Short mmCIF file of N, CA and C in Angstrom, two decimals:
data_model
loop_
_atom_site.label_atom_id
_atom_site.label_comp_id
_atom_site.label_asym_id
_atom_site.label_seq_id
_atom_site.Cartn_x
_atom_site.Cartn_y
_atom_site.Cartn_z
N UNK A 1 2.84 21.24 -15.54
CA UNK A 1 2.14 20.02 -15.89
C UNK A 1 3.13 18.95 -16.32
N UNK A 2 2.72 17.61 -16.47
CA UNK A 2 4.01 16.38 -16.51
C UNK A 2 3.82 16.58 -18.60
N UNK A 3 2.93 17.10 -18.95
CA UNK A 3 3.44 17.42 -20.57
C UNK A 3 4.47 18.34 -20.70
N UNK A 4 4.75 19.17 -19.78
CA UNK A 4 5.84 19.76 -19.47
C UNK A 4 7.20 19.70 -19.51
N UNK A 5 7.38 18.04 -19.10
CA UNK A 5 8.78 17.38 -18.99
C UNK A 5 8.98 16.33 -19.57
N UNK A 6 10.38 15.78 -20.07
CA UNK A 6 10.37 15.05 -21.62
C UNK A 6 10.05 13.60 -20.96
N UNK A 7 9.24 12.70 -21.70
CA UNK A 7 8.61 11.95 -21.47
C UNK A 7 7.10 11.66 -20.23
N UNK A 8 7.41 12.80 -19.82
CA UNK A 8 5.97 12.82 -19.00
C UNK A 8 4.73 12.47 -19.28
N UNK A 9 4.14 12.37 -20.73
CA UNK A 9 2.97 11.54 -20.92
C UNK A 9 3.05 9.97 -20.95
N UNK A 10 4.22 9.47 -21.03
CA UNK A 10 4.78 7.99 -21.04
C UNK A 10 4.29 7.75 -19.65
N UNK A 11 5.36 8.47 -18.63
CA UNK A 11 5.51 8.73 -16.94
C UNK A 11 3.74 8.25 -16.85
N UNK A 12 2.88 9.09 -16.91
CA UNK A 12 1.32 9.23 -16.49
C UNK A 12 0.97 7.82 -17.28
N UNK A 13 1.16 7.48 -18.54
CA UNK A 13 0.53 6.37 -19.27
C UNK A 13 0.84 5.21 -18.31
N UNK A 14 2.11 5.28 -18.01
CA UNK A 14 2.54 4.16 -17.69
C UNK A 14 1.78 3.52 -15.90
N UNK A 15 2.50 5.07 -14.96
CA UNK A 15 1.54 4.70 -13.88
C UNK A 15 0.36 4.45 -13.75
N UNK A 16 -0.92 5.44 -14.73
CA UNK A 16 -2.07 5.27 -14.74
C UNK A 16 -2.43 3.25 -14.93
N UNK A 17 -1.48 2.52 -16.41
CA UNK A 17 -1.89 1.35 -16.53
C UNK A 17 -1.42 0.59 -15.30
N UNK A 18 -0.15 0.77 -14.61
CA UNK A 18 0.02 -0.14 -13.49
C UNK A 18 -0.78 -0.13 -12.30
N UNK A 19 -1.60 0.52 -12.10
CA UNK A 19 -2.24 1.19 -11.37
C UNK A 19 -3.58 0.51 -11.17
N UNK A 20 -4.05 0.57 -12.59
CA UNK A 20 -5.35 -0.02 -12.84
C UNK A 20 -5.30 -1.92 -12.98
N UNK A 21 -4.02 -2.15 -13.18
CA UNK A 21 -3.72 -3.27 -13.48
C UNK A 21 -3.26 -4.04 -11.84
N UNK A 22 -2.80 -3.15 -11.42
CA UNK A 22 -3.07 -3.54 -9.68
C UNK A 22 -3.87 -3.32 -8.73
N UNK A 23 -4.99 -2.92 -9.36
CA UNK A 23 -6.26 -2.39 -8.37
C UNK A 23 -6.92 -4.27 -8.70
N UNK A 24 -6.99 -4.20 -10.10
CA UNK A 24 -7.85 -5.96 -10.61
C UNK A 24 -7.22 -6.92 -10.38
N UNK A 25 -5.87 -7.01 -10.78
CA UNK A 25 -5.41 -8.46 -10.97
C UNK A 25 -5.42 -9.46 -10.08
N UNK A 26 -6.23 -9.07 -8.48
CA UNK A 26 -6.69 -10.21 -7.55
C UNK A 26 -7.95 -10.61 -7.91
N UNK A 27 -8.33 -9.45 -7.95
CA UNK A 27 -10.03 -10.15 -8.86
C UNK A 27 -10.25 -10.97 -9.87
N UNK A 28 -9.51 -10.47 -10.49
CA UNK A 28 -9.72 -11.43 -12.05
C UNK A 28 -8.74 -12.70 -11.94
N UNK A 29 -7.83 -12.87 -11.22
CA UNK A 29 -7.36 -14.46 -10.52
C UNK A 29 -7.92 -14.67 -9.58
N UNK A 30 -8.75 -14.29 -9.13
CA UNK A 30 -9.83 -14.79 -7.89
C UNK A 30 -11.06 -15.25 -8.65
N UNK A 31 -11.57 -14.41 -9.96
CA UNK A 31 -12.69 -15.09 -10.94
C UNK A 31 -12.39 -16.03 -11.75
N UNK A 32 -10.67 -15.85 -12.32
CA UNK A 32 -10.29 -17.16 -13.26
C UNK A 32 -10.07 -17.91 -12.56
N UNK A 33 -10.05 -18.53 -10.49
CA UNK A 33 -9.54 -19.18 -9.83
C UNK A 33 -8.13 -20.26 -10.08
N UNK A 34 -7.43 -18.81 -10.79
CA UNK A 34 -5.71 -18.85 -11.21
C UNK A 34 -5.28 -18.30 -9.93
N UNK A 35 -5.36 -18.03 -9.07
CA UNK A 35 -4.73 -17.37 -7.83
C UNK A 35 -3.28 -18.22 -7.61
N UNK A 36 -2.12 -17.94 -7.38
CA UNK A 36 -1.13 -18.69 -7.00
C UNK A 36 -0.28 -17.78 -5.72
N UNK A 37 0.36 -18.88 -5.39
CA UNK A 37 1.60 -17.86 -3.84
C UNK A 37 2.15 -16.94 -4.57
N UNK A 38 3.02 -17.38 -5.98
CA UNK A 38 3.97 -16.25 -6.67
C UNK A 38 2.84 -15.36 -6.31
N UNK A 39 1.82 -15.21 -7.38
CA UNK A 39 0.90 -13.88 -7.45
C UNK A 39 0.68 -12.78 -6.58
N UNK A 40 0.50 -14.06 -5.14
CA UNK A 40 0.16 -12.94 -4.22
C UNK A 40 1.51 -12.40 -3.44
N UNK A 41 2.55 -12.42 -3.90
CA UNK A 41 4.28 -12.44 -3.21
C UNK A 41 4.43 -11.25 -4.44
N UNK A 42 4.52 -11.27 -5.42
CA UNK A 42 4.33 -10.41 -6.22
C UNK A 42 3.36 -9.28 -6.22
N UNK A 43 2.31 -9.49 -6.13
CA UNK A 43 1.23 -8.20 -5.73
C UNK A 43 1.65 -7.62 -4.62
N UNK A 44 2.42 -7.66 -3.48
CA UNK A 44 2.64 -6.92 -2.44
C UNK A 44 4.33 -6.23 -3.49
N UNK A 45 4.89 -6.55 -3.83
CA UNK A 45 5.91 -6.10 -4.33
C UNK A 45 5.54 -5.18 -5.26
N UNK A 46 5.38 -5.10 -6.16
CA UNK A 46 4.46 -4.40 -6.88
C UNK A 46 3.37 -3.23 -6.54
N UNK A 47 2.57 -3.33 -5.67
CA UNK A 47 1.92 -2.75 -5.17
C UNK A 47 3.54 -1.09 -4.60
N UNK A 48 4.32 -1.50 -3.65
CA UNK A 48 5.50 -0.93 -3.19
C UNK A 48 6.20 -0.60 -4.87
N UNK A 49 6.15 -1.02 -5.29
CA UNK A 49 7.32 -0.55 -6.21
C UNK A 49 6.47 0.66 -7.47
N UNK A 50 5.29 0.55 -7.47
CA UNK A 50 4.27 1.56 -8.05
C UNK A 50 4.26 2.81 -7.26
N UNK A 51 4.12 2.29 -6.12
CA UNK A 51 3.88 3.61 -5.16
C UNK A 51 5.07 4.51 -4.86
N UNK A 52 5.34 3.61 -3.42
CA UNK A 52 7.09 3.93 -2.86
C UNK A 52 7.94 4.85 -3.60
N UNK A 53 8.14 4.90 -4.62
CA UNK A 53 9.32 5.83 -5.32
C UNK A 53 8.52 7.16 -5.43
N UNK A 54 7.31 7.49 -6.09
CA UNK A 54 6.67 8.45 -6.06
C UNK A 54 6.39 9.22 -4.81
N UNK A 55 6.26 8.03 -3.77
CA UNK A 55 5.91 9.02 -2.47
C UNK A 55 6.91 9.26 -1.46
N UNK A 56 8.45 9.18 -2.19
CA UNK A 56 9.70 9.76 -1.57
C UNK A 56 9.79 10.59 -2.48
N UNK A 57 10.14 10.56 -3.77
CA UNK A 57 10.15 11.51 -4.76
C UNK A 57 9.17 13.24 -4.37
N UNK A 58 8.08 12.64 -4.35
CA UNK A 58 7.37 13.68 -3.84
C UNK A 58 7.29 14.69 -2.60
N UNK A 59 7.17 13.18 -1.60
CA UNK A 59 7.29 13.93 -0.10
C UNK A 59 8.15 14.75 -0.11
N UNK A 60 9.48 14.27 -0.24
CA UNK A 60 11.22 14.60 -0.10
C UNK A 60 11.35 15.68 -0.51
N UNK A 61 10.88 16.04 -2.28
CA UNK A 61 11.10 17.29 -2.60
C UNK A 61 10.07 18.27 -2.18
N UNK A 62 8.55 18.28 -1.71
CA UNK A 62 8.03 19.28 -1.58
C UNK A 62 8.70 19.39 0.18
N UNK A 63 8.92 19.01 0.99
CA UNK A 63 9.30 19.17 2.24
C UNK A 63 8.03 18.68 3.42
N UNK A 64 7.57 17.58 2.59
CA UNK A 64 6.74 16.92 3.79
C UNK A 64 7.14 15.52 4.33
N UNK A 65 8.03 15.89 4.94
CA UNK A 65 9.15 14.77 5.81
C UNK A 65 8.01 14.02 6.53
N UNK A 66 7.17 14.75 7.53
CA UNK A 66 6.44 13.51 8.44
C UNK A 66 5.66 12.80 8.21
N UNK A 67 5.08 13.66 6.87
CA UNK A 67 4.21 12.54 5.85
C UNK A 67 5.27 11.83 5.39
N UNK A 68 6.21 11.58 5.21
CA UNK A 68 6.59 10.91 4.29
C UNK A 68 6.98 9.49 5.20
N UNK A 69 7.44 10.18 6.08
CA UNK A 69 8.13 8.88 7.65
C UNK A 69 6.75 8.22 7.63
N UNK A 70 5.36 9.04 7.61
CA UNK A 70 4.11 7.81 8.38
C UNK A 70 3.97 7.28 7.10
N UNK A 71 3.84 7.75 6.26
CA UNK A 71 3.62 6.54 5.13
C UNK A 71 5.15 4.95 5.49
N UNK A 72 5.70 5.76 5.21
CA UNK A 72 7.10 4.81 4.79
C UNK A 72 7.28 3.82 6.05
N UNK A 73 7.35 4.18 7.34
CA UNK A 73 7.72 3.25 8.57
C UNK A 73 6.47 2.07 8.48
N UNK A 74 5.46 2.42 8.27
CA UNK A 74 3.98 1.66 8.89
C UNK A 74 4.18 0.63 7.47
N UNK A 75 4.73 0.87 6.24
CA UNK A 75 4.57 0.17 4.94
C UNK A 75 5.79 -0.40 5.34
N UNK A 76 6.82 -0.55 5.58
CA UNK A 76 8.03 -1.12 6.42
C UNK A 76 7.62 -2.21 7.28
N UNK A 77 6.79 -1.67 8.25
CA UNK A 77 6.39 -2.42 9.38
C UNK A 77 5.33 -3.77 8.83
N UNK A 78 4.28 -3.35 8.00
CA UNK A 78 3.31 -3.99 7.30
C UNK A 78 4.15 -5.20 6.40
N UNK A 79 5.02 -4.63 5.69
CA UNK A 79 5.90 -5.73 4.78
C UNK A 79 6.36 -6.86 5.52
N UNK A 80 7.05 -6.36 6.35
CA UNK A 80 7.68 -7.07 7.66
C UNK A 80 7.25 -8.44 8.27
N UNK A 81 5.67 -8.00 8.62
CA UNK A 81 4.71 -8.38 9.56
C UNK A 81 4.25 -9.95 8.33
N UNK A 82 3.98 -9.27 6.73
CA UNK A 82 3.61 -10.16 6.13
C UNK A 82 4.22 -11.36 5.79
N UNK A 83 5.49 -10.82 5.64
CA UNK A 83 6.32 -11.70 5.66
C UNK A 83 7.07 -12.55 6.77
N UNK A 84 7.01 -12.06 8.01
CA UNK A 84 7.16 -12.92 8.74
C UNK A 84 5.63 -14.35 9.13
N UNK A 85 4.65 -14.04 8.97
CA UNK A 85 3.65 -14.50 9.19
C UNK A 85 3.09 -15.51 7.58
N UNK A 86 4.02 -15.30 6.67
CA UNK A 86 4.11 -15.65 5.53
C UNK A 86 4.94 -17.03 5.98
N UNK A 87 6.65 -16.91 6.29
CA UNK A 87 7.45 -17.70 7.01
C UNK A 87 6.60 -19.17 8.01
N UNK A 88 5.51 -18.67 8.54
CA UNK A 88 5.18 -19.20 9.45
C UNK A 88 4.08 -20.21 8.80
N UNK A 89 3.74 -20.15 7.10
CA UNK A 89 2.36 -20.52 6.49
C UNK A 89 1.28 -20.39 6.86
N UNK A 90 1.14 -19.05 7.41
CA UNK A 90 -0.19 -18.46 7.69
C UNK A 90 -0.08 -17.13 6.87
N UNK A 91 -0.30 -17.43 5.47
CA UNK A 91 -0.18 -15.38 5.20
C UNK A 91 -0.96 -14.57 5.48
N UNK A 92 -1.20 -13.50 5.78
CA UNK A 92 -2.34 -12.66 5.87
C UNK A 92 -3.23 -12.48 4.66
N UNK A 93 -4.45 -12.21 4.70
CA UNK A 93 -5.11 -11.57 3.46
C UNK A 93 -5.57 -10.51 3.30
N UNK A 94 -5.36 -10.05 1.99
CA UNK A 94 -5.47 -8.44 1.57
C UNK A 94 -6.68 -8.09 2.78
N UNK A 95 -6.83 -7.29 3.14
CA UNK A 95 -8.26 -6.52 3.49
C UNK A 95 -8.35 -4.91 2.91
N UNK A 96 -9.64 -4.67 3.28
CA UNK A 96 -10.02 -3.42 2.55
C UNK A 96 -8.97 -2.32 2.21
N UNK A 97 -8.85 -2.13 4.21
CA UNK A 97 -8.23 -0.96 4.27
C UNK A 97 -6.68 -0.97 3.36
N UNK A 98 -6.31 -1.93 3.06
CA UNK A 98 -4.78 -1.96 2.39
C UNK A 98 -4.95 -1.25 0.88
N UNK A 99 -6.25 -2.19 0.18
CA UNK A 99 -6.90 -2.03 -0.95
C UNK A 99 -7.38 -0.42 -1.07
N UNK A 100 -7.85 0.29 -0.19
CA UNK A 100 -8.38 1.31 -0.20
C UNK A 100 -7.33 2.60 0.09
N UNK A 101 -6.43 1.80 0.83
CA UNK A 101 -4.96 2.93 0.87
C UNK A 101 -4.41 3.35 -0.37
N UNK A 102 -4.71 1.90 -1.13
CA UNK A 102 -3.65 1.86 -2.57
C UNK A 102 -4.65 2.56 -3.81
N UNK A 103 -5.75 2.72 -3.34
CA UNK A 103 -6.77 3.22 -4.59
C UNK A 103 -6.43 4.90 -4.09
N UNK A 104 -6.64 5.14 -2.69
CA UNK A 104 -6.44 6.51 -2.78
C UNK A 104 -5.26 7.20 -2.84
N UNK A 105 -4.30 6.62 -2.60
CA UNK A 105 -2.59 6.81 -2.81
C UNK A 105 -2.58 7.09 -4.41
N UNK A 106 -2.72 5.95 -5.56
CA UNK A 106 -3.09 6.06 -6.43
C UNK A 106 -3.42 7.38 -7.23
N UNK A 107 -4.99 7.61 -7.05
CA UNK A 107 -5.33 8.78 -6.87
C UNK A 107 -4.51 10.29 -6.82
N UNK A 108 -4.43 10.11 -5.89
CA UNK A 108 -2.92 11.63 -5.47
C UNK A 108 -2.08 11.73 -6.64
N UNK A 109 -1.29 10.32 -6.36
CA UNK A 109 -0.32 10.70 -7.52
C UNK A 109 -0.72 10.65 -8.97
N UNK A 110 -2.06 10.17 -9.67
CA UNK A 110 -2.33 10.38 -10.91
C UNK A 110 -2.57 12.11 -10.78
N UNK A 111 -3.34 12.36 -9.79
CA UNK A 111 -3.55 14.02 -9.75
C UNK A 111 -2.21 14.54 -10.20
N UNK A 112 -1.10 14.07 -9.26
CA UNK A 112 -0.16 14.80 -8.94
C UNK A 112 0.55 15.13 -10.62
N UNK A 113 0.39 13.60 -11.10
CA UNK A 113 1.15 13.32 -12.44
C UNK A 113 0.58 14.46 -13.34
N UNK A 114 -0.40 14.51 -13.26
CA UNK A 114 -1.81 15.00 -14.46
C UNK A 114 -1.68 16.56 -14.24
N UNK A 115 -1.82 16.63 -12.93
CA UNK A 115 -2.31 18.32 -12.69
C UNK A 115 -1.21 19.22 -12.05
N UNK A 116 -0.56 18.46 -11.02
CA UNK A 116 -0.05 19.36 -9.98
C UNK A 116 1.40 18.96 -9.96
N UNK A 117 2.35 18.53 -11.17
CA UNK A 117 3.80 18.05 -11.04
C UNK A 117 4.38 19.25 -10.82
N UNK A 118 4.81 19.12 -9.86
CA UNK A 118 5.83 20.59 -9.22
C UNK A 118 7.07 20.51 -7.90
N UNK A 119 7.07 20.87 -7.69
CA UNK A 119 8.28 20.77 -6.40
C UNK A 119 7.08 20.88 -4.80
N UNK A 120 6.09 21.68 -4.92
CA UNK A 120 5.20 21.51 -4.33
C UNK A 120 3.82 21.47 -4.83
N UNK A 121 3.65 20.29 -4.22
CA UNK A 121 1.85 19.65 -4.81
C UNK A 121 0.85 20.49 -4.31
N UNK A 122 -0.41 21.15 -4.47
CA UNK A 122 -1.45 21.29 -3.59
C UNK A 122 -1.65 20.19 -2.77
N UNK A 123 -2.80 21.14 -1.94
CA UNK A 123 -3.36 20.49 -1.06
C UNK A 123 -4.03 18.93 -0.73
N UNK A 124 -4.88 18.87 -2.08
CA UNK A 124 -5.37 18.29 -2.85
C UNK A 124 -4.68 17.01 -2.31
N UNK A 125 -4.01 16.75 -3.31
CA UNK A 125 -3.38 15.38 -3.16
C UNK A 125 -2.61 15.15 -2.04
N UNK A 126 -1.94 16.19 -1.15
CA UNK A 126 -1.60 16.14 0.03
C UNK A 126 -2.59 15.32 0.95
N UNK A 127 -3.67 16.34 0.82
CA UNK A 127 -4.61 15.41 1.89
C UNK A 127 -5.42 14.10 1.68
N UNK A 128 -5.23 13.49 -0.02
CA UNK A 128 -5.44 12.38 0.35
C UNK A 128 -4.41 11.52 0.57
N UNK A 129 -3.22 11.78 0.63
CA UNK A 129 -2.22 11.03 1.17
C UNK A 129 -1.91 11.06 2.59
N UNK A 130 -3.07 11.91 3.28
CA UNK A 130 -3.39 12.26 4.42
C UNK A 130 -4.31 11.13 5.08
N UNK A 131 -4.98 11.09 3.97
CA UNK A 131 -6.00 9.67 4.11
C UNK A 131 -5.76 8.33 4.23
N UNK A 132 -4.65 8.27 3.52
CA UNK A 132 -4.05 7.22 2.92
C UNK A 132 -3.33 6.51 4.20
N UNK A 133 -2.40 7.55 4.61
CA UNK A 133 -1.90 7.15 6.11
C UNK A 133 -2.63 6.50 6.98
N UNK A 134 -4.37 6.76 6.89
CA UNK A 134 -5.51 7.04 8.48
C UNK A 134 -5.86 5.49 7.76
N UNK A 135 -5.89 5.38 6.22
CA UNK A 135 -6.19 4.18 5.89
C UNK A 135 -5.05 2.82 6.15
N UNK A 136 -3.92 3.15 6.11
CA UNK A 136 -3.12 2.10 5.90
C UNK A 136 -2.73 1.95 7.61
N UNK A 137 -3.09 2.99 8.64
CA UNK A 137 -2.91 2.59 10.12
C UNK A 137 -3.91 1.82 10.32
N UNK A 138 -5.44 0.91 9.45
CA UNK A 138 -6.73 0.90 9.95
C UNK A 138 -5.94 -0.56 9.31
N UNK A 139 -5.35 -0.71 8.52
CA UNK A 139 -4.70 -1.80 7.50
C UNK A 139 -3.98 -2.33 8.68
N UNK A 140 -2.69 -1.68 9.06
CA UNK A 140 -2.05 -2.82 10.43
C UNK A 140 -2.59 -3.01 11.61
N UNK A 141 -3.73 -1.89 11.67
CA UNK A 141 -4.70 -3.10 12.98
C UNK A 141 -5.64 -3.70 12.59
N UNK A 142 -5.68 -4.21 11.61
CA UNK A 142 -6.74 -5.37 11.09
C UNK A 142 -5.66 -6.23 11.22
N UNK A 143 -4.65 -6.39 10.07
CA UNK A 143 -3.70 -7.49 10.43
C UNK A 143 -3.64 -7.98 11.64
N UNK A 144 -3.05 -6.87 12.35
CA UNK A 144 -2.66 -7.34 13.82
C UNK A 144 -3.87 -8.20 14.89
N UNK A 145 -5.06 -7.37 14.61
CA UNK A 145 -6.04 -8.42 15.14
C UNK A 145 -6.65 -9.58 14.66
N UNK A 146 -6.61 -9.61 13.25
CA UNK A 146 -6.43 -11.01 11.91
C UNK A 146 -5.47 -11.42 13.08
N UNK A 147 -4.16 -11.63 13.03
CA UNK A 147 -3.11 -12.48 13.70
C UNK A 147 -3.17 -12.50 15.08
N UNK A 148 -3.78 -12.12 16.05
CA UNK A 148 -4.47 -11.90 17.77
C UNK A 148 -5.44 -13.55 17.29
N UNK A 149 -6.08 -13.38 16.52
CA UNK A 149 -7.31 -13.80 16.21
C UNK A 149 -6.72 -15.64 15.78
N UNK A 150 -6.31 -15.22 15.12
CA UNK A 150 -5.46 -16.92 14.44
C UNK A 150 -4.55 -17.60 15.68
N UNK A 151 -4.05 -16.75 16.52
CA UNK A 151 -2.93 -17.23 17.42
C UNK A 151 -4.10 -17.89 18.42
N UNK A 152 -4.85 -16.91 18.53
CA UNK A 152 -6.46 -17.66 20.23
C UNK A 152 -7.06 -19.01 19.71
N UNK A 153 -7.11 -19.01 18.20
CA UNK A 153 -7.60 -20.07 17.63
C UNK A 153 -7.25 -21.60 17.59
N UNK A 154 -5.89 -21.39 17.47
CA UNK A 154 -4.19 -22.45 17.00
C UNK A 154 -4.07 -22.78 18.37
N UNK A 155 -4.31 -21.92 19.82
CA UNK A 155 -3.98 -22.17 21.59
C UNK A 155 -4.85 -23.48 21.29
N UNK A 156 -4.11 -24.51 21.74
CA UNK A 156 -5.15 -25.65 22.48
C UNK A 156 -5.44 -25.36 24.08
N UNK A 157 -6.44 -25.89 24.50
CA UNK A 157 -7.11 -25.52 25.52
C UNK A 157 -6.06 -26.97 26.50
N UNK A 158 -6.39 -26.03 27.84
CA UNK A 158 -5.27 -27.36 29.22
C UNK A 158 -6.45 -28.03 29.36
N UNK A 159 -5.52 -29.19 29.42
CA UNK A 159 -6.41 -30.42 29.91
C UNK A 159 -6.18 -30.48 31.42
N UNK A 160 -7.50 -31.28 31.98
CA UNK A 160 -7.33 -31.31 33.60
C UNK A 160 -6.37 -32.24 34.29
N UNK A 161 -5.82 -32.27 35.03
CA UNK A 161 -5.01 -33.43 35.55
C UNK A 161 -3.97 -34.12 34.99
N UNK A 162 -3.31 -32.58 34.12
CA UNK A 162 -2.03 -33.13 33.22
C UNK A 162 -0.78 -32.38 33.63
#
């Protein structure tokens, strides 16, 4: 268990509040209509820097390499994508599936923190990081058709006899 190892209830306190504090803090600057660019340039950073270390930490040592590549390349690719399309002043916006990757990612690793800290995790949290993957591939084809979608929009149409 993470009471097990010195500071491990800090470890759990701490992820559990960042956690919860990045599931809301678009909402509640979307209700105080405080929303700013920093915020949302920061919430994607953040979001990665909560997660990301835990799910190399984890993958790496229990020996689930290909989970660890589909998480990591597609969150690579996704960063990428935002930020180039960011560059361009069109940013993307959150959608579900990103939101719903990060609640069940989340998840796992509070399990993982709480119940199952070991060199190998159960199943358990394996397979919702199993989920997490099926969620965050549903995440870059929304983007990608979000941005299909904005580019057909921005085409001006040919004029005749030009």
């Amino acid at each position: 268990l993470i009471s097990d190892f010195p500071g491990g209830i800090v470890l759990m306190l701490i992820f559990v509040f960042a956690a919860l504090t990045d599931l809301f803090d678009g909402s509640v600057a979307r209700a105080l209509n405080k929303e700013t660019d920093f915020g949302a340039r920061i919430d994607v950073v953040a979001d990665k820097l909560l997660i990301l270390p835990l799910v190399i930490f984890v993958l790496f040592n229990s020996g689930h390499y290909y989970l660890l590549l589909a998480l990591l390349l597609p969150e690579f690719f996704n960063g990428l994508y935002a930020l180039y399309w960011r560059y361009k002043k069109n940013p993307i916006p959150v959608n579900i599936f990103g939101k719903a990757k990060m609640t069940v990612e989340s998840f796992a690793f509070a399990f993982i923190i709480l119940f199952d800290f070991s060199t190998r995790p159960s199943w358990f949290p394996i397979l919702l990081l199993y989920i997490g993957f099926i969620l965050l591939s549903f995440d870059t084809i929304a983007k990608i058709l979000y941005t299909k979608n904005l580019i057909s929009k921005t085409k001006k149409p040919a004029t005749k006899g030009s």
